[in-house]
Coordinates of C-alpha atoms and ligand atoms in Angstrom, one line a residue:
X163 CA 132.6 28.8 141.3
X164 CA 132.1 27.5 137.9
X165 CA 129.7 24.9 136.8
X166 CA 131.0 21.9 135.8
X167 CA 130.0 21.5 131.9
X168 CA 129.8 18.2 129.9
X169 CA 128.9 18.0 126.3
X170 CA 128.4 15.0 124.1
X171 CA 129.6 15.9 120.5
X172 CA 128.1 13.1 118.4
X173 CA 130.0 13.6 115.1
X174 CA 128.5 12.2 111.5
X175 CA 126.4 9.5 114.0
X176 CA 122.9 8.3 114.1
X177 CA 120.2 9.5 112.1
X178 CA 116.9 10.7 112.8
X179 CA 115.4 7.9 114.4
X180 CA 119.1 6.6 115.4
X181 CA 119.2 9.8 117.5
X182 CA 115.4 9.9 119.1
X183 CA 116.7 6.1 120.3
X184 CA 119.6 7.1 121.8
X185 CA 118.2 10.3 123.3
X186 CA 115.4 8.5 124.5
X187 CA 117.1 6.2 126.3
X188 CA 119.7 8.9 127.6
X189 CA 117.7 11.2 129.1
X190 CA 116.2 10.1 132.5
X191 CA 119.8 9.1 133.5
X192 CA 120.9 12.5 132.9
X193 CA 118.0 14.3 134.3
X194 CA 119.1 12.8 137.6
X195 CA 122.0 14.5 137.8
X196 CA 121.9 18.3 138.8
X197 CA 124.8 20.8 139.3
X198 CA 126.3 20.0 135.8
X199 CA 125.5 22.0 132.6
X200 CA 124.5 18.8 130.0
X201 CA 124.6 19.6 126.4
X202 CA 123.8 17.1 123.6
X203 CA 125.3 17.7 120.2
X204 CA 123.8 15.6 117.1
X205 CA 124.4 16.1 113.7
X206 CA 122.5 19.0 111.9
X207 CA 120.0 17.0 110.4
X208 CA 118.9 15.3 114.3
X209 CA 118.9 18.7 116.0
X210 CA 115.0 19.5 115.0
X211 CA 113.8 15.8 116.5
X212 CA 116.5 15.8 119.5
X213 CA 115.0 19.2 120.5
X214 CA 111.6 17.9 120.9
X215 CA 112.9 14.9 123.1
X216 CA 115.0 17.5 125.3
X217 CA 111.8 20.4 125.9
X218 CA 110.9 20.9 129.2
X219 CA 114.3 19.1 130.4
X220 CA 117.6 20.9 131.9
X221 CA 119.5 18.7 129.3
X222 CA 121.1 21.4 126.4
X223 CA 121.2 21.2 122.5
X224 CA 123.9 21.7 120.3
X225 CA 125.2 21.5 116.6
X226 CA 128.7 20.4 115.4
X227 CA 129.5 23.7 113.3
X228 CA 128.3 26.6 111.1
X229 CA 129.3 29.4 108.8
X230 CA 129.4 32.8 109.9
X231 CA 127.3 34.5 107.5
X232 CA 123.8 35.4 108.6
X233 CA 122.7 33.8 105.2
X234 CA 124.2 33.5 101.6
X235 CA 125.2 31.6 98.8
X236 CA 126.9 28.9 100.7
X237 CA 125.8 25.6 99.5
X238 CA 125.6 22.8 102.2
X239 CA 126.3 25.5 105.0
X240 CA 124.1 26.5 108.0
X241 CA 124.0 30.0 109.7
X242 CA 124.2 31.1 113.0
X243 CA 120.3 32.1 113.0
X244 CA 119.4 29.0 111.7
X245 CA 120.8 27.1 114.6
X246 CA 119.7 29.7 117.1
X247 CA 116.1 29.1 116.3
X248 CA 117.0 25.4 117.3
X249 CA 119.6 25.4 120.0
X250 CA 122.2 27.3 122.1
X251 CA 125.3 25.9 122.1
X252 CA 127.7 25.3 118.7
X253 CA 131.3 23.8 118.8
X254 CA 134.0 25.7 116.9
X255 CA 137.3 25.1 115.7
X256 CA 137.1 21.1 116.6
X257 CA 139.9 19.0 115.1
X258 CA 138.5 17.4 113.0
X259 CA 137.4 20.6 111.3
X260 CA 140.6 22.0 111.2
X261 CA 142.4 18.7 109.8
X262 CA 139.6 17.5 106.9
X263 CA 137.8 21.0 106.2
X264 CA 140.5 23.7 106.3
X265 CA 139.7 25.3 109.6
X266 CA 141.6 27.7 110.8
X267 CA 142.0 30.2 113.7
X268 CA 141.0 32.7 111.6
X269 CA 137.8 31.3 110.5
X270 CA 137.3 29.8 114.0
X271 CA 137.7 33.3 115.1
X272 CA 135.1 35.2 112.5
X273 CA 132.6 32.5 114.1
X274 CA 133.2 32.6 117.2
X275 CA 132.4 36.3 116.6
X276 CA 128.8 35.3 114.8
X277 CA 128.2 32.3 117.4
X278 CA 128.2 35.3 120.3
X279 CA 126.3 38.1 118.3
X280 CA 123.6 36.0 117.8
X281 CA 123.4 34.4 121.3
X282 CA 124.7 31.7 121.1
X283 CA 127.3 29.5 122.8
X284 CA 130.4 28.6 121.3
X285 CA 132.2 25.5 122.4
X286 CA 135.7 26.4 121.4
X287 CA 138.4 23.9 120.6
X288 CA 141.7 24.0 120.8
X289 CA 144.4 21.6 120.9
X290 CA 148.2 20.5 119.5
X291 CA 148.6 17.7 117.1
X292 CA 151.2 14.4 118.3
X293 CA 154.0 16.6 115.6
X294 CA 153.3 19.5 117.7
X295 CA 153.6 17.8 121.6
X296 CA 156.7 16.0 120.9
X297 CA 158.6 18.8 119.1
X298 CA 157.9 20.6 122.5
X299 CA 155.9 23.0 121.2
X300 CA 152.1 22.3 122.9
X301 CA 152.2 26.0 124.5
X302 CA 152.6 28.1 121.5
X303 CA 150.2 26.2 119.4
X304 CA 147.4 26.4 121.6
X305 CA 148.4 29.6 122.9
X306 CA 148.0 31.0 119.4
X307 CA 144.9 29.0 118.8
X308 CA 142.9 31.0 121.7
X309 CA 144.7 34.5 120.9
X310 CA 143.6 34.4 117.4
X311 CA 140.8 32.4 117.5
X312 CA 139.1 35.2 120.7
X313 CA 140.7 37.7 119.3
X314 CA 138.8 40.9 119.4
X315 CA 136.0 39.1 121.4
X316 CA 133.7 41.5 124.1
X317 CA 133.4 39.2 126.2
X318 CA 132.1 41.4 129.1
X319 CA 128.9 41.7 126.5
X320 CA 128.1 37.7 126.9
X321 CA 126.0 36.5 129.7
X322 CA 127.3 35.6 133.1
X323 CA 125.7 33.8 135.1
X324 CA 126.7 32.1 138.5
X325 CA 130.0 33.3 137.6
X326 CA 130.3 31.3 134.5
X327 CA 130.6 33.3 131.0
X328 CA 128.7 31.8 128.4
X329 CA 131.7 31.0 126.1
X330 CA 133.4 27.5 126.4
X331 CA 137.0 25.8 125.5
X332 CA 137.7 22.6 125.3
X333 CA 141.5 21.6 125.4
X334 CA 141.6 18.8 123.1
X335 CA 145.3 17.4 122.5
X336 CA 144.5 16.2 119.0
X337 CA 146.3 12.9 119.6
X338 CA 144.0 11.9 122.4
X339 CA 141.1 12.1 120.0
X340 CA 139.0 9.0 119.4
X341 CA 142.9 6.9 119.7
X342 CA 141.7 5.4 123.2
X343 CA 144.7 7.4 124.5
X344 CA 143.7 10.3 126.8
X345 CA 146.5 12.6 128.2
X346 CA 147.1 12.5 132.1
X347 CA 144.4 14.6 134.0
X348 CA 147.5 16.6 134.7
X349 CA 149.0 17.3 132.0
X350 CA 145.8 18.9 130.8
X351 CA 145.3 20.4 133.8
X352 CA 149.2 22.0 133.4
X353 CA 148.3 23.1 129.9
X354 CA 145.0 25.1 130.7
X355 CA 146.5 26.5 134.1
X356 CA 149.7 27.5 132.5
X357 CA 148.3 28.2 129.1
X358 CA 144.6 28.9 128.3
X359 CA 143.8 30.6 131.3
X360 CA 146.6 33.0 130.9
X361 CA 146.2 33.8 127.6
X362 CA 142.9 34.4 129.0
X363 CA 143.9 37.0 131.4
X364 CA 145.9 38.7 129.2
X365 CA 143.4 39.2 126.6
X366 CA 140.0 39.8 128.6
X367 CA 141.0 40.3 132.4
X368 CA 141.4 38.3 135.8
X369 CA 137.3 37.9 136.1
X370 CA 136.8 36.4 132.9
X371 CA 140.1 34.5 132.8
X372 CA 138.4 32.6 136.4
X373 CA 134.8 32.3 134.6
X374 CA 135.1 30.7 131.6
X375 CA 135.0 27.3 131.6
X376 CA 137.6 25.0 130.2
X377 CA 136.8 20.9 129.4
X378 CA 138.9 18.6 128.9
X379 CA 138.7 16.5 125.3
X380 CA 140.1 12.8 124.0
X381 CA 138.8 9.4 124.8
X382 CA 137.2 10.3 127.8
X383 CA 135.6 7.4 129.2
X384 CA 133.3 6.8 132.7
X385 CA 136.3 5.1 133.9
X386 CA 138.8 7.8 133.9
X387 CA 136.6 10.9 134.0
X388 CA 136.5 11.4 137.9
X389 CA 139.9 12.2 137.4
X390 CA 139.9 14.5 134.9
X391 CA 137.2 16.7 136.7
X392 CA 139.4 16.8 140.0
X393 CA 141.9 18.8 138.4
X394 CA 141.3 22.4 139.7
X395 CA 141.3 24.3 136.4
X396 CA 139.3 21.4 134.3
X397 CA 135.6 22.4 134.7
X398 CA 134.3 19.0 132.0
X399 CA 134.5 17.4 128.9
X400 CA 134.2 17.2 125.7
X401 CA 133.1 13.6 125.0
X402 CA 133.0 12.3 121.7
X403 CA 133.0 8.5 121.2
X404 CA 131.6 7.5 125.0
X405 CA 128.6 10.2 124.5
X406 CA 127.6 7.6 122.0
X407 CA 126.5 5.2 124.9
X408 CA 124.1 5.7 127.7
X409 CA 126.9 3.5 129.8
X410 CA 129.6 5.4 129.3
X411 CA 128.0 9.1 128.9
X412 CA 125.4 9.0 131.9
X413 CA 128.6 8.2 134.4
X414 CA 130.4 10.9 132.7
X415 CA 128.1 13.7 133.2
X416 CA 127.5 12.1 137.2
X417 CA 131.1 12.0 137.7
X418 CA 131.3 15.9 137.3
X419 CA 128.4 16.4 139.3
X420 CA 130.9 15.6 142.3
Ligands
PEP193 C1 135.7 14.9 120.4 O1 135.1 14.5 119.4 O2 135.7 16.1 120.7 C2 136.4 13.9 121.2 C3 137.1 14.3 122.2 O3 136.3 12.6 120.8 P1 136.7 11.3 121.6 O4 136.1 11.5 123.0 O5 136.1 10.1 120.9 O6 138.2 11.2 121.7

């Protein structure tokens, strides 16, 4: 059984006291929904004040990115132990990194690496551009995307707990995100059942292939999430644009409660 997982990835939104707001209003909606791993994830600069309003809640923290390197001279970067001393969970790889910053699999891979060697969780994200799905060619891009970017991972080293690993992908076509356009719920199902979770099992094993949970990202909405999280192999979402409202992200996160 794997928990359902729902993260709210706010991108370059709200500042400081944009963010204590928001959270402030956000959380006794989301407290009152149990059986779902919640995870909030502000810009750098918000992750210090949103941590105080989450303490003593079950509600998660997370940043956006990071560099690999311990420490350095890497101007206007932040290092995997500067985020651990201020939250667990870290998405790598998004989209939007790999389209505007130069990502790529392999740097997604060196910090995936750091993300797990210094406890925390990565967020991983994976996903084929519109070029890319209608030239046919959505398996071998993502396919590619998790070999290389898990490649050489331990993964029987990283916690498990209730049967979940503590690494996370999101499958994020990036045509569905922020257009309004989400793919079917089966479609994305097809691709992580026929796709991730095999790539999975080749690389790491049946066990971990069945534990690590996969989400679901692009313009989810409360409206349409129910359906996403009935798919058998989608275990959440990655929500970007709807985690920005209380509305839309507090139905979310009770919609995979069920
Ligand atoms: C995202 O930022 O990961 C995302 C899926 O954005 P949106 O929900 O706005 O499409």
């Amino acid at each position: 059984m794997r928990t359902p997982f729902v993260a709210g990835n706010w991108k370059m939104y709200n500042t400081v006291a944009e963010a204590r707001h928001l959270v402030s209003e956000m959380v006794p909606g989301l407290q009152a929904i149990i059986g779902v791993e919640k995870v909030l994830c502000p810009p750098f600069t918000a992750l210090l004040a949103v941590r105080a309003l989450l303490e003593g809640s079950d509600i998660g923290l997370g940043a956006q990115d990071m560099h690999w390197e311990p420490s350095g001279a890497f101007t206007g970067e932040v290092s995997p132990p500067m985020l651990a001393e201020l939250c667990q969970y870290v998405i790598i790889g998004h989209s939007e990194r790999r389209t505007y910053f130069g990502e790529t699999d392999e740097t997604v891979n060196h910090k995936v690496h750091a993300a797990i060697a210094h406890g925390l969780t990565p967020i991983v994200c994976v996903g084929e551009t519109l070029a890319e799905n209608e030239a046919g060619r959505t398996s071998e891009i993502v396919s590619r995307q998790v070999r290389q970017g898990l490649y050489g991972l331990d993964l029987s080293s990283i916690g498990e707990g209730q049967g979940n690993t503590s690494l996370v992908i999101a499958y994020e076509p990036v045509w569905a995100i922020g257009t309004g356009r989400a793919a079917t719920a089966e479609g994305a199902n097809l691709v992580v059942s026929e796709v991730i979770r095999p790539a999975l099992l080749e690389m790491f094993g049946e066990q971990v292939s069945q534990a690590v949970r996969v989400l679901y990202g692009g313009s989810v909405k409360a409206s349409i999430a129910a359906v996403f999280f009935s798919q058998p192999d989608i275990d959440g979402a990655l929500v970007g644009g709807a985690s920005l409202k209380v509305s839309e992200f507090v139905p979310i996160v009770q919609a995979a409660s069920r």
